[in-house]
mmCIF file with all atom_site columns, C-alpha atoms in Angstrom:
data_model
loop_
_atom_site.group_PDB
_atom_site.id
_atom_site.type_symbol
_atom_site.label_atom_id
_atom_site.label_alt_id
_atom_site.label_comp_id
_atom_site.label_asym_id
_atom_site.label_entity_id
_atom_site.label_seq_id
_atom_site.pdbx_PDB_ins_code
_atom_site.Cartn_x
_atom_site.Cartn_y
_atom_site.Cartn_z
_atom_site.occupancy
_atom_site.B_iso_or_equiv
_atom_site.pdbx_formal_charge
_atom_site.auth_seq_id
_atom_site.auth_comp_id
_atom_site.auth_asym_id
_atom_site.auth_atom_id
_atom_site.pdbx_PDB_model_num
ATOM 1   C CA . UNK A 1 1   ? 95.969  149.387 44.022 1.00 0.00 ? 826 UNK A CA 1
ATOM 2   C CA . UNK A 1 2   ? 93.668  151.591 42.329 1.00 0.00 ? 827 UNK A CA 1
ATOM 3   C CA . UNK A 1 3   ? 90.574  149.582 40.779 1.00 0.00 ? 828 UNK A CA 1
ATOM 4   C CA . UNK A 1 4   ? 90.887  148.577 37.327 1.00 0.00 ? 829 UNK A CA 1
ATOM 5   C CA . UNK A 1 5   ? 88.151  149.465 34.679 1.00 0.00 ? 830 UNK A CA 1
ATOM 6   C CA . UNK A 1 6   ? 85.123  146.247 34.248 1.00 0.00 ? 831 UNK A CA 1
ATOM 7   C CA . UNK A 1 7   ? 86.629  143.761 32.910 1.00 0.00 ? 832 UNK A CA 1
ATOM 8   C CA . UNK A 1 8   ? 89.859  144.699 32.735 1.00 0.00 ? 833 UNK A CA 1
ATOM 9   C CA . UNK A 1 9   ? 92.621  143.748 34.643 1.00 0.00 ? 834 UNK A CA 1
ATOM 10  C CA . UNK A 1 10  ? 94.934  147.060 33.904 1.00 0.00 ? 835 UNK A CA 1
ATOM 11  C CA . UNK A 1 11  ? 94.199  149.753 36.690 1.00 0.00 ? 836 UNK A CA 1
ATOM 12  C CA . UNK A 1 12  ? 92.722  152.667 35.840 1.00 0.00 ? 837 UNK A CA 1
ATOM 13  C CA . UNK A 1 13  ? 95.788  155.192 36.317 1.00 0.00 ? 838 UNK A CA 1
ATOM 14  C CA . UNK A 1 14  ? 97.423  152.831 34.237 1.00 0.00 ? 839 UNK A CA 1
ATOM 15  C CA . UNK A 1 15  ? 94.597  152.840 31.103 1.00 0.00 ? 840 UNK A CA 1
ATOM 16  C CA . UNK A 1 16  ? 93.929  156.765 31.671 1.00 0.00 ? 841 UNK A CA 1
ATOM 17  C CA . UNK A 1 17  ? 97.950  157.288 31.098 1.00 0.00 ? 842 UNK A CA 1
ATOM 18  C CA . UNK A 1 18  ? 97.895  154.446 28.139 1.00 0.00 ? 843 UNK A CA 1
ATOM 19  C CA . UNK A 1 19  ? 95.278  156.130 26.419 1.00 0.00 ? 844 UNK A CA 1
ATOM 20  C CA . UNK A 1 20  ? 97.324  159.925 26.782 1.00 0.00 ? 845 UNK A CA 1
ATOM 21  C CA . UNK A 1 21  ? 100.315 158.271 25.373 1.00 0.00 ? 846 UNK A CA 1
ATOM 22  C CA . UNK A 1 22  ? 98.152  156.772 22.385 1.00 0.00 ? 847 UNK A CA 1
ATOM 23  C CA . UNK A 1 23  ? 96.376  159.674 21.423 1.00 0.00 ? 848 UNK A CA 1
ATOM 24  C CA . UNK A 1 24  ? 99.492  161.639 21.957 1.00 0.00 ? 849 UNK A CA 1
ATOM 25  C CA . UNK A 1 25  ? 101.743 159.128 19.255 1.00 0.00 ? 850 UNK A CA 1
ATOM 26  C CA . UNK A 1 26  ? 98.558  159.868 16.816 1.00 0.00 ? 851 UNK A CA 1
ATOM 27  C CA . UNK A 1 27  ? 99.231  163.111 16.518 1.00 0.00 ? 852 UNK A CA 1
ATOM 28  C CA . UNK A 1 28  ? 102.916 163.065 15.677 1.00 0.00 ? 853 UNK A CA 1
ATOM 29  C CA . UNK A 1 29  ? 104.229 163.698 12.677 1.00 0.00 ? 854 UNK A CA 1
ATOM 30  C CA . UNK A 1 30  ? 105.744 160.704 10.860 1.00 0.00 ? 855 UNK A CA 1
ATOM 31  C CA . UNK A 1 31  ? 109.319 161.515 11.001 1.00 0.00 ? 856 UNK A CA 1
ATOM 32  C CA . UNK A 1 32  ? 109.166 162.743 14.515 1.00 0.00 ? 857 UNK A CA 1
ATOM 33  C CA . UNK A 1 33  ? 107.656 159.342 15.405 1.00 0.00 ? 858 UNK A CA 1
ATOM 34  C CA . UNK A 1 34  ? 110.025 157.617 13.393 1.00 0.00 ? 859 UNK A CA 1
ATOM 35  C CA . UNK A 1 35  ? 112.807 159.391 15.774 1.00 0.00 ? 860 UNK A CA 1
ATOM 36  C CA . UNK A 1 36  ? 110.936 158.365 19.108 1.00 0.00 ? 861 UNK A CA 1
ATOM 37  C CA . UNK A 1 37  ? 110.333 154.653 18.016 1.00 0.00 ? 862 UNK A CA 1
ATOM 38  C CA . UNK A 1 38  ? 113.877 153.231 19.916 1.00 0.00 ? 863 UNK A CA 1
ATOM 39  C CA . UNK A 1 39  ? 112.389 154.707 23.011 1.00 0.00 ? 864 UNK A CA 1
ATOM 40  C CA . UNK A 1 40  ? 109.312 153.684 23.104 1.00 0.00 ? 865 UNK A CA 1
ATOM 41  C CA . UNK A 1 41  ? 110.292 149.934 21.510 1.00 0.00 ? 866 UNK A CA 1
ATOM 42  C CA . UNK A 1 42  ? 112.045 149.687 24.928 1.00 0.00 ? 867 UNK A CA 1
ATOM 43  C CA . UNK A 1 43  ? 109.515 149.905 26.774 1.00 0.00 ? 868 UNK A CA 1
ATOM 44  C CA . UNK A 1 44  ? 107.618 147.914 25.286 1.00 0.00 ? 869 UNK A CA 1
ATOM 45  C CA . UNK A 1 45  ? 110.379 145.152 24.902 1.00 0.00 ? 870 UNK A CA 1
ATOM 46  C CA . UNK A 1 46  ? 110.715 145.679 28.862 1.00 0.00 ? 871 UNK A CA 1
ATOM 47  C CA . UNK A 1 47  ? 107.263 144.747 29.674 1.00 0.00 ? 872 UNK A CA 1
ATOM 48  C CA . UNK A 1 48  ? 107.260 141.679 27.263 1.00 0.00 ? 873 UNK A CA 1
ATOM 49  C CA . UNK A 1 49  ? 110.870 140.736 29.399 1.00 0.00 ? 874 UNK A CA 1
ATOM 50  C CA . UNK A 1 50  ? 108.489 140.864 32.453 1.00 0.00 ? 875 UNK A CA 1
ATOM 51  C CA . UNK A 1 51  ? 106.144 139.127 31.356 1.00 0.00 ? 876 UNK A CA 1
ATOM 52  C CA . UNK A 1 52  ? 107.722 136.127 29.891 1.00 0.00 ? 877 UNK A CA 1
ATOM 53  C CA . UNK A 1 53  ? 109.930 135.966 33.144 1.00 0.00 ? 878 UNK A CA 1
ATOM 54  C CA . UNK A 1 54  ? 106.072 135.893 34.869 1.00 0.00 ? 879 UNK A CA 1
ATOM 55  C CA . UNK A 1 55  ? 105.507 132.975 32.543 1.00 0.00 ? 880 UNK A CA 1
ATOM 56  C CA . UNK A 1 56  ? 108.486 131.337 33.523 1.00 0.00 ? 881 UNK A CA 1
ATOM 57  C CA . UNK A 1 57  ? 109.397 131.674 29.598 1.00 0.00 ? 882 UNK A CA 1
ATOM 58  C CA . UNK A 1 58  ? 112.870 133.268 28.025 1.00 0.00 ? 883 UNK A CA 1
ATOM 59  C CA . UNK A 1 59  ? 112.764 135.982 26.332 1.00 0.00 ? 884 UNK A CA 1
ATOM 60  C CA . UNK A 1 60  ? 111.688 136.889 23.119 1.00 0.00 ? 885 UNK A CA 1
ATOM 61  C CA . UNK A 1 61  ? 112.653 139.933 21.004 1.00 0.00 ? 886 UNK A CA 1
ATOM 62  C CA . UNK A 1 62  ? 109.308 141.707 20.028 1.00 0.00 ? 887 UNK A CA 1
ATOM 63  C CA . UNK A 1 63  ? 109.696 142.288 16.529 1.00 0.00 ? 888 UNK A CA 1
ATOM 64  C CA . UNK A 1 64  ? 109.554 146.398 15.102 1.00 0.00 ? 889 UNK A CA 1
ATOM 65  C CA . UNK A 1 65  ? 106.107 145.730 13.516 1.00 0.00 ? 890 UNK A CA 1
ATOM 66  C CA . UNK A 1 66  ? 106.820 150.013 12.893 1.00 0.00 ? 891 UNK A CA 1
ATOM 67  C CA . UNK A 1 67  ? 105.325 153.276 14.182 1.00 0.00 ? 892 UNK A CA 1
ATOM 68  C CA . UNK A 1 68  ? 101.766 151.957 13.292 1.00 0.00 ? 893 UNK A CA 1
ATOM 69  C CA . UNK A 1 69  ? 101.777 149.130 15.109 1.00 0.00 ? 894 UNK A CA 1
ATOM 70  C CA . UNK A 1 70  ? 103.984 150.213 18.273 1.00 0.00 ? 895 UNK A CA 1
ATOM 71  C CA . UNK A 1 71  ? 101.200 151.674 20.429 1.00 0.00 ? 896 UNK A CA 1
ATOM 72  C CA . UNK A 1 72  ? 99.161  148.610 19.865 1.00 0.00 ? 897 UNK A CA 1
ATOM 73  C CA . UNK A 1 73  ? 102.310 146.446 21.177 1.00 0.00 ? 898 UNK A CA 1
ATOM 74  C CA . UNK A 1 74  ? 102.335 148.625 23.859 1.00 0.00 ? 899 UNK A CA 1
ATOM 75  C CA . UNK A 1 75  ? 99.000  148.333 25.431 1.00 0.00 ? 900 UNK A CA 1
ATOM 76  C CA . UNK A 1 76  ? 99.225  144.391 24.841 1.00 0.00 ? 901 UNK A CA 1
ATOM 77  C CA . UNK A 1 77  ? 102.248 144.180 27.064 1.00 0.00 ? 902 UNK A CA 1
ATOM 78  C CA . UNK A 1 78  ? 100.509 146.442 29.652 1.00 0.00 ? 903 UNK A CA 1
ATOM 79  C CA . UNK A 1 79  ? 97.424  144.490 29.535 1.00 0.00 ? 904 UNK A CA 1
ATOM 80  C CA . UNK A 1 80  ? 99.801  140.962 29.737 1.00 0.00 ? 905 UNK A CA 1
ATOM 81  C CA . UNK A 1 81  ? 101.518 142.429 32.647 1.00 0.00 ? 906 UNK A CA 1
ATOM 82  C CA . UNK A 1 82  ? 98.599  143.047 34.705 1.00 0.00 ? 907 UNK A CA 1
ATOM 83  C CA . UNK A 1 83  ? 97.107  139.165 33.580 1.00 0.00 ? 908 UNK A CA 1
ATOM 84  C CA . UNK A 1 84  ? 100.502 137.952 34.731 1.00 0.00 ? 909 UNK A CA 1
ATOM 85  C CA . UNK A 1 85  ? 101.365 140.111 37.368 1.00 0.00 ? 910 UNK A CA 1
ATOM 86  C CA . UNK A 1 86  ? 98.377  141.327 38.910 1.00 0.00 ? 911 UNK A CA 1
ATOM 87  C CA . UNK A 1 87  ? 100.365 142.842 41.980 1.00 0.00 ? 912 UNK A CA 1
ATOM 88  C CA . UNK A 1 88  ? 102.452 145.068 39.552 1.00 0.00 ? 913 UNK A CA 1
ATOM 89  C CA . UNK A 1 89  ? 102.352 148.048 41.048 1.00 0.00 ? 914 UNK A CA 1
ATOM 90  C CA . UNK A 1 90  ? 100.722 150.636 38.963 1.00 0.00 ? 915 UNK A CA 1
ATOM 91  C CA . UNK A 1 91  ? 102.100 153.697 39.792 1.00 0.00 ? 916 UNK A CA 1
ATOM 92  C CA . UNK A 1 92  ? 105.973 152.226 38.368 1.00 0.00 ? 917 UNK A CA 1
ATOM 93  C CA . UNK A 1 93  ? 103.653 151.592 35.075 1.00 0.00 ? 918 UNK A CA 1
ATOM 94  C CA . UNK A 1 94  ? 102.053 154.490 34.977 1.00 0.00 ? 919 UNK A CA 1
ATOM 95  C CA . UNK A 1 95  ? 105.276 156.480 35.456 1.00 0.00 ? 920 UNK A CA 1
ATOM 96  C CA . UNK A 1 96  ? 106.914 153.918 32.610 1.00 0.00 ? 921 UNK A CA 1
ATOM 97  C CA . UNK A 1 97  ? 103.725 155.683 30.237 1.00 0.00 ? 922 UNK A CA 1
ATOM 98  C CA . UNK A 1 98  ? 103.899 159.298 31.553 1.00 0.00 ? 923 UNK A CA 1
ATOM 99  C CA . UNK A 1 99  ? 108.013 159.595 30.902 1.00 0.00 ? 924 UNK A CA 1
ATOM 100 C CA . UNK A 1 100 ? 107.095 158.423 27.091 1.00 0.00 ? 925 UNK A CA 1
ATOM 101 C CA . UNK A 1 101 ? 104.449 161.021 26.590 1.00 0.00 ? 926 UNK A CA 1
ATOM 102 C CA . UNK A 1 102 ? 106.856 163.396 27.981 1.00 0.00 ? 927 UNK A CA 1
ATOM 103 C CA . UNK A 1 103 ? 109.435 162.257 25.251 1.00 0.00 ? 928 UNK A CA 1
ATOM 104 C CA . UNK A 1 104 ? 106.723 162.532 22.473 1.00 0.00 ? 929 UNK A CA 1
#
């Protein structure tokens, strides 16, 4: 597992890829995030899945909070995974990020 930054308990590979997907969804065009939001809600409603099965919890949709809000949603669920499931492996993660920076 490659160390995480202080303090935090997301690895690095995992932040450094975060933070390319988040400055990448900043520069998009409205309309062309608009398209990409499905996508990218999916991952992010994929994490949360993991991590309220981590919890022992069901379910719970995350609501569409829209394109402003998404990237923040996303980096909470990364961060909650890594709380709740600090063996996660990073690399499937970090891959998860990567494929929606390709699709932005």
């Amino acid at each position: 597992m490659t160390p995480s930054r202080a303090g935090s308990p997301t690895p690095q590979e995992v932040s450094d890829e975060l933070r390319r997907v988040v400055e990448r969804w900043h520069q998009l065009p409205l309309d062309h995030a608009l398209s990409r939001m499905p996508s990218v809600r999916a991952v992010v409603q994929s994490l949360a899945d993991c991590v309220a099965r981590a919890r022992g919890v069901a379910p719970q949709p995350v609501p569409d909070l829209g394109p402003a809000a998404v990237m923040d949603q996303l980096a909470v669920m990364v961060h909650d995974l890594f709380v709740t499931e600090p063996d996660a492996d990073p690399a499937v993660v970090a891959n998860a990020l990567a494929g929606i920076r390709r699709l932005l």
